[in-house]
Coordinates of C-alpha atoms in Angstrom, one line a residue:
X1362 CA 0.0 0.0 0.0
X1363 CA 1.4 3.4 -1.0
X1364 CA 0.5 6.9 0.3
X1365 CA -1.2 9.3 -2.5
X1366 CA -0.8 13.0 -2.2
X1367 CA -4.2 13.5 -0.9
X1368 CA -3.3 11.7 2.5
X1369 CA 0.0 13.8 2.8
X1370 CA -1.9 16.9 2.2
X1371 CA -4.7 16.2 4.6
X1372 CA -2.4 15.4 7.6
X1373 CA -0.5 18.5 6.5
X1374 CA -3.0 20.7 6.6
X1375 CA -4.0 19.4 9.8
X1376 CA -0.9 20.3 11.3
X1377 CA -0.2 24.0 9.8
X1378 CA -3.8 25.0 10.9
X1379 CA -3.5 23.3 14.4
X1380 CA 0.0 25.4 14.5
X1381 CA -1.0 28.8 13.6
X1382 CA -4.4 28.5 15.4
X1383 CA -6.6 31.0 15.3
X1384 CA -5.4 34.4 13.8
X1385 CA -5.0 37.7 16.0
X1386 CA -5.6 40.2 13.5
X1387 CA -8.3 41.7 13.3
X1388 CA -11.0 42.3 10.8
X1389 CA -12.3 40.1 8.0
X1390 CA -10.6 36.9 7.8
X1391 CA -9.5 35.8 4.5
X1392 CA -11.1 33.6 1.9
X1393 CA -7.9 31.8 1.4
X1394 CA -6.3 30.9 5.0
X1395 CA -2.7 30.6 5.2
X1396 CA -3.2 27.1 6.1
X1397 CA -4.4 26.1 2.5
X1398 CA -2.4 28.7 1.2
X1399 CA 1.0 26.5 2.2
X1400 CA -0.8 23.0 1.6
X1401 CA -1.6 24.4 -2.1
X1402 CA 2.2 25.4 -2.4
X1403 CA 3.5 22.1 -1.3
X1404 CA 1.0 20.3 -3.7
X1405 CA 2.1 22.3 -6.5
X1406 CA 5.8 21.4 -6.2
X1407 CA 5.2 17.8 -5.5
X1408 CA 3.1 17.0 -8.8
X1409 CA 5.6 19.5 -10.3
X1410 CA 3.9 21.9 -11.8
X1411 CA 5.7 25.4 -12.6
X1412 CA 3.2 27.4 -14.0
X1413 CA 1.3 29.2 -11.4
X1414 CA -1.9 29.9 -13.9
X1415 CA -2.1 26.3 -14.9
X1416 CA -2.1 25.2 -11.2
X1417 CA -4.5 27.4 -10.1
X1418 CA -6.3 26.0 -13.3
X1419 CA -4.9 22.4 -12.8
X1420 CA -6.9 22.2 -8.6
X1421 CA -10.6 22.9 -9.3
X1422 CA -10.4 20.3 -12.2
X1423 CA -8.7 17.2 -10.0
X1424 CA -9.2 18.5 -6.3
X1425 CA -12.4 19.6 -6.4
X1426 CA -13.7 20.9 -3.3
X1427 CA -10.9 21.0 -1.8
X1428 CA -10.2 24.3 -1.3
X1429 CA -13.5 26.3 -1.4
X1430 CA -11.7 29.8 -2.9
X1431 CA -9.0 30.2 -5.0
X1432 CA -7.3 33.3 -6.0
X1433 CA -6.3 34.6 -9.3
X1434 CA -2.4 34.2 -10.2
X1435 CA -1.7 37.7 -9.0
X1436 CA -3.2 37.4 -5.5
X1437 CA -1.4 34.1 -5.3
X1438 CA 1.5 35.1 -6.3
X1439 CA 1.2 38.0 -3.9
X1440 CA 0.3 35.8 -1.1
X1441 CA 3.1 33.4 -1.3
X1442 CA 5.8 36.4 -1.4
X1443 CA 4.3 37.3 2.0
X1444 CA 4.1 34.3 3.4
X1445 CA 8.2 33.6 3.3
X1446 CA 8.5 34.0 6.7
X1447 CA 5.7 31.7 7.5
X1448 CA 7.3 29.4 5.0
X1449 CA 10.8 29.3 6.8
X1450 CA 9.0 28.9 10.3
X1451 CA 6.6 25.9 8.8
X1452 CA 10.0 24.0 7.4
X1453 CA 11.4 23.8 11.2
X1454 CA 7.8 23.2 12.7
X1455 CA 7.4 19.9 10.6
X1456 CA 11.3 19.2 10.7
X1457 CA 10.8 19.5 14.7
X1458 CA 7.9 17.3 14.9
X1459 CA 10.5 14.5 12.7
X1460 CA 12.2 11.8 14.6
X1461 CA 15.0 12.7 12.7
X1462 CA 15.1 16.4 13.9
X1463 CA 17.2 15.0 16.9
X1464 CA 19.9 12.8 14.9
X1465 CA 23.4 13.6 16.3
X1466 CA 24.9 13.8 12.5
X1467 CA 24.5 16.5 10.1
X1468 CA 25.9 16.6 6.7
X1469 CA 26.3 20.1 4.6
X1470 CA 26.7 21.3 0.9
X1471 CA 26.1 23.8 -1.2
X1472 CA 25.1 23.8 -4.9
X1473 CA 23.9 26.0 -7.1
X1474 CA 20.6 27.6 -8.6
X1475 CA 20.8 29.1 -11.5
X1476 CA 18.9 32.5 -12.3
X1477 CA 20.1 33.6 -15.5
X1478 CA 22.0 32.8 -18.5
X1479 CA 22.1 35.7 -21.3
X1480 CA 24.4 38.7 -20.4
X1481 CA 21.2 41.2 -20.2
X1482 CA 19.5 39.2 -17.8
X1483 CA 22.6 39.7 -15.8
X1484 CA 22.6 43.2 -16.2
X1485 CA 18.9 43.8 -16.0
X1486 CA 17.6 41.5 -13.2
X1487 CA 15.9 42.8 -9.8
X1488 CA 18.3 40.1 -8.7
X1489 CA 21.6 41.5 -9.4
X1490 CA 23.7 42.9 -6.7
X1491 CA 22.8 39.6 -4.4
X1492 CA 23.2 37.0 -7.6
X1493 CA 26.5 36.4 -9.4
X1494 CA 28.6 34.1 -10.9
X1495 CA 30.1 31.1 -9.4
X1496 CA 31.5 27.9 -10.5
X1497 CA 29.7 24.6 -9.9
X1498 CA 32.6 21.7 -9.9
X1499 CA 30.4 18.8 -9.9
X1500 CA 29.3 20.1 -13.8
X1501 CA 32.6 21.8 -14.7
X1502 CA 30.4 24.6 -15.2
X1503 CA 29.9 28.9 -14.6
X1504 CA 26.9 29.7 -13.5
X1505 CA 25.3 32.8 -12.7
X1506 CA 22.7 33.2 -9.9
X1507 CA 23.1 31.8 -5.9
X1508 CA 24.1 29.0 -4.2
X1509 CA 21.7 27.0 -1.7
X1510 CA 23.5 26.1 1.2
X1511 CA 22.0 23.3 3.3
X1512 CA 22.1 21.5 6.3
X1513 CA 20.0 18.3 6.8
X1514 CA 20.4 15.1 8.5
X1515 CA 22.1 11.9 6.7
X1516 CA 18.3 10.8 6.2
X1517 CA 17.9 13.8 4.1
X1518 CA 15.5 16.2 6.3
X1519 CA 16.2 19.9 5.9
X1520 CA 17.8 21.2 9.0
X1521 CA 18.7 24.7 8.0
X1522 CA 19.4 26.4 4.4
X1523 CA 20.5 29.7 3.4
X1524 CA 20.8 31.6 -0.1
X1525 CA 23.6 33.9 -0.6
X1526 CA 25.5 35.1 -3.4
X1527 CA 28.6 32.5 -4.9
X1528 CA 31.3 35.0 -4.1
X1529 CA 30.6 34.2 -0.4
X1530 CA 32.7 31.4 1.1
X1531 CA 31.4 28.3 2.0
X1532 CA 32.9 28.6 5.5
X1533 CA 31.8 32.3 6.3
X1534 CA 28.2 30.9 5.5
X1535 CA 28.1 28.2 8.0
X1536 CA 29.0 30.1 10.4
X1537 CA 26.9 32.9 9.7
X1538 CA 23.7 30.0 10.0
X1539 CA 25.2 29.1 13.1
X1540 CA 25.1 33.0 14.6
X1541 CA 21.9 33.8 13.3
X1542 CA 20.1 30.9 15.0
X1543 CA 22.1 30.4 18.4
X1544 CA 19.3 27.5 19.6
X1545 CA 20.5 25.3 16.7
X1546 CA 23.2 23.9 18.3
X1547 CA 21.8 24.0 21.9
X1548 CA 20.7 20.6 23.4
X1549 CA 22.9 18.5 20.8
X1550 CA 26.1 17.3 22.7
X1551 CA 28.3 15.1 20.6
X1552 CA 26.7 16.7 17.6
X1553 CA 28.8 15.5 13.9
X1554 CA 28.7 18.2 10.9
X1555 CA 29.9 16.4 8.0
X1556 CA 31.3 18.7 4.9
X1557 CA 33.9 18.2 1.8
X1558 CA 37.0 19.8 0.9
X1559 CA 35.9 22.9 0.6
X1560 CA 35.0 23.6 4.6
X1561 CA 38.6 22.9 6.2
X1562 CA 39.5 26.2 7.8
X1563 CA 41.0 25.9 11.3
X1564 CA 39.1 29.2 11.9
X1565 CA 35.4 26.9 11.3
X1566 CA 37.4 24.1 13.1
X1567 CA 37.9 26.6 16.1
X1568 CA 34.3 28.0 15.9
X1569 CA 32.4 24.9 15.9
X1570 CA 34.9 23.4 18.7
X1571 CA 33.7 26.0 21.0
X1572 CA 30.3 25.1 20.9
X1573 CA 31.0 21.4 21.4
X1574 CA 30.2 20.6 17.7
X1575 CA 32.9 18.3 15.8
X1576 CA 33.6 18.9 11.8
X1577 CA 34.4 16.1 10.0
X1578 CA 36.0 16.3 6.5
X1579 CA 38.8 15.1 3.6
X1580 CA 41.7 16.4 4.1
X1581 CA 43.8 17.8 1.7
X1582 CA 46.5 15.3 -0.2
X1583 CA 49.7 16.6 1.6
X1584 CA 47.9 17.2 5.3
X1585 CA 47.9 14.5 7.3
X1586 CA 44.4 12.4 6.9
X1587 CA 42.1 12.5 10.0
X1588 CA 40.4 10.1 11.9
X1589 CA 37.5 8.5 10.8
X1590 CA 38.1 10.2 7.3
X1591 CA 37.7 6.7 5.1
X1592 CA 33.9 6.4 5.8
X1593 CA 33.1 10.0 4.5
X1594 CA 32.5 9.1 0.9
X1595 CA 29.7 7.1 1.1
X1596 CA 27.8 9.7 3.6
X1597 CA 28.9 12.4 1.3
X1598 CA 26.8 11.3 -1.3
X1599 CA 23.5 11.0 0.7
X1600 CA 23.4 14.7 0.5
X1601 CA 24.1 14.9 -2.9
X1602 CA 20.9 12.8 -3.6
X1603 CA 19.0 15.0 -1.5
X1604 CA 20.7 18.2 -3.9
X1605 CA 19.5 15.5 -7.0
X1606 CA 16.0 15.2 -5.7
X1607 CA 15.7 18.9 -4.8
X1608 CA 16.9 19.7 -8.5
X1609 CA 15.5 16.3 -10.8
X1610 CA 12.0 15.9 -8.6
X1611 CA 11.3 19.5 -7.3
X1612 CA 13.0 21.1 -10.2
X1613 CA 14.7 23.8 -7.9
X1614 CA 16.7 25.1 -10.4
X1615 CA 13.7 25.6 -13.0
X1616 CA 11.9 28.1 -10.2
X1617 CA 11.1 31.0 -12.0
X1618 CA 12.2 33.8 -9.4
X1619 CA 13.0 36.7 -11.0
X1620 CA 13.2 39.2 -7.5
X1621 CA 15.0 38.1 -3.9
X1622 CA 11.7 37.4 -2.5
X1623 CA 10.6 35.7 -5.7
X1624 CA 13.3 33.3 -5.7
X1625 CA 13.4 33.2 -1.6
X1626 CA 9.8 32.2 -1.5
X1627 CA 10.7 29.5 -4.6
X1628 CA 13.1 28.0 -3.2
X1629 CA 11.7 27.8 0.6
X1630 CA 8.5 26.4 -0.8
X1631 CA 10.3 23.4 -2.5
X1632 CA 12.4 22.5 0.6
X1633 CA 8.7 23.0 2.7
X1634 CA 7.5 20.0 0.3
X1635 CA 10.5 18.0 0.9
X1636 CA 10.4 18.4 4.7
X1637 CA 6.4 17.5 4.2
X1638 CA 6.8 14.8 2.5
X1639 CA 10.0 13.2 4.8
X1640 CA 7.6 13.8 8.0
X1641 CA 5.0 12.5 6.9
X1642 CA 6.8 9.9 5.3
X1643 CA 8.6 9.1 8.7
X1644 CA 5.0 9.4 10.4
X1645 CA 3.1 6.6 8.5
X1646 CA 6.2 4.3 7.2
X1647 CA 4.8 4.2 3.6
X1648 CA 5.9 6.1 0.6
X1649 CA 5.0 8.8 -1.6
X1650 CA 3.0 8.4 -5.2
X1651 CA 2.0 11.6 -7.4
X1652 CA -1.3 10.0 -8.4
X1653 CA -4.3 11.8 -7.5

């Protein structure tokens, strides 16, 4: 027996309106609440649909009833640029509520999401200033847009992710995650990051030691290798399959963003549906199928 996308959506819809409650603003309430307004984002990156004017045509025609009002692609659009913040906050509620949220391992990359190719766009974009260009190794490739940096466990659930701009080292962007959310680390003695190559710095080293939190990564071929460095491969590549289903399932680097808070909301919307569908998977042991 497999779980369709109706189940996941129903138990997570249960959860984001049991979690935000009743709302305290006042005046008229909303035809669309935010807690259908997050459901209908998840469900629109999981059967992978792009096009904001053909979802909100695709819903009345297979999930009919579903949601009682839906509005046009402007006040959608609108709405889910808001709603960032509530997006961000909804990925750690349903990674919180995971077994996995307390697993003493964490494994971190970065990779990259394109947001333009022709030298105009790179000139004319809302997003230049924060995107540039950068160099994706895995693809021998330049690219021009940002790089997701992510933290999740070996299991693959989203611990913490950041955008910044390619120019920023991989190091300096850790640790900024780190600063900006102190309780992160709190309550997680013993706690293993696992990086590559490109996070040895004895300056990260020094940071993380201080807050009782052990790197462990490659070495470099004339350094000395360090212990426990032979079993690193094999975890490395469980978050490059979680970078392969975000990009090949969720199609993370075909989002569409064409403003900070267009890619933002983009990009946390697609890590929401991941988290959504991990937890729920971890919740009811059976997998995910896109058939409605």
């Amino acid at each position: 027996m497999t779980t369709d996308i109706n189940t996941l959506l129903t138990a997570l819809y249960v959860k984001i309106d049991d979690w935000i409650g009743r709302p305290a603003r006042l005046g008229r309430p909303p035809k669309l609440t935010d807690a259908e307004l997050l459901t209908l984002a998840v469900a629109q990156v999981l059967l992978g649909i792009r096009s904001e004017a053909r979802w909100l045509r695709f819903v009345p025609a297979h999930l009919p009833g579903a949601f009682p009002y839906l509005p046009g692609q402007s006040g959608y659009n609108k709405r889910l640029r808001t709603a960032l913040p509530l997006l961000q906050r909804a990925i750690r509620v349903l990674a919180h509520d995971s077994d996995l949220w307390t697993d003493p391992v964490w494994v971190i990359d970065s990779t990259p999401v394109e947001c333009g190719r022709s030298r105009p766009t790179t000139r004319r974009s809302n997003l230049a200033g924060w995107a540039g260009y950068g160099y994706c190794r895995s693809h021998s490739r330049f690219f021009w847009g940002l790089r997701l940096h992510l933290i999740c466990t070996p299991a693959g659930l989203p611990i913490s992710w950041a955008l910044a701009t390619p120019k920023i080292d991989e190091r300096q962007v850790l640790m900024a995650i780190c600063d900006h959310d102190p309780a992160l680390l709190a309550d997680r003695p013993g706690l293993l990051i696992i990086a590559d190559k490109g996070y040895v710095s004895a300056e990260l080293d020094r940071y993380l030691s201080e807050r009782g939190v052990q790197l462990l990564r490659p070495s470099y071929r004339n350094r000395t290798p360090r212990p426990g460095e032979q079993f690193l491969k094999p975890i490395r590549q469980l978050i490059e399959s979680v970078n392969d289903t975000l990009k090949g399932q969720l199609d993370l680097e075909l989002h569409g963003g064409r403003s900070p808070s267009g890619v933002g909301v983009r990009i946390a919307q697609r890590i929401l549906a991941l988290t959504a569908a991990i937890w729920h998977n971890r919740a009811t042991g059976q997998p995910i199928t896109r058939s409605l």
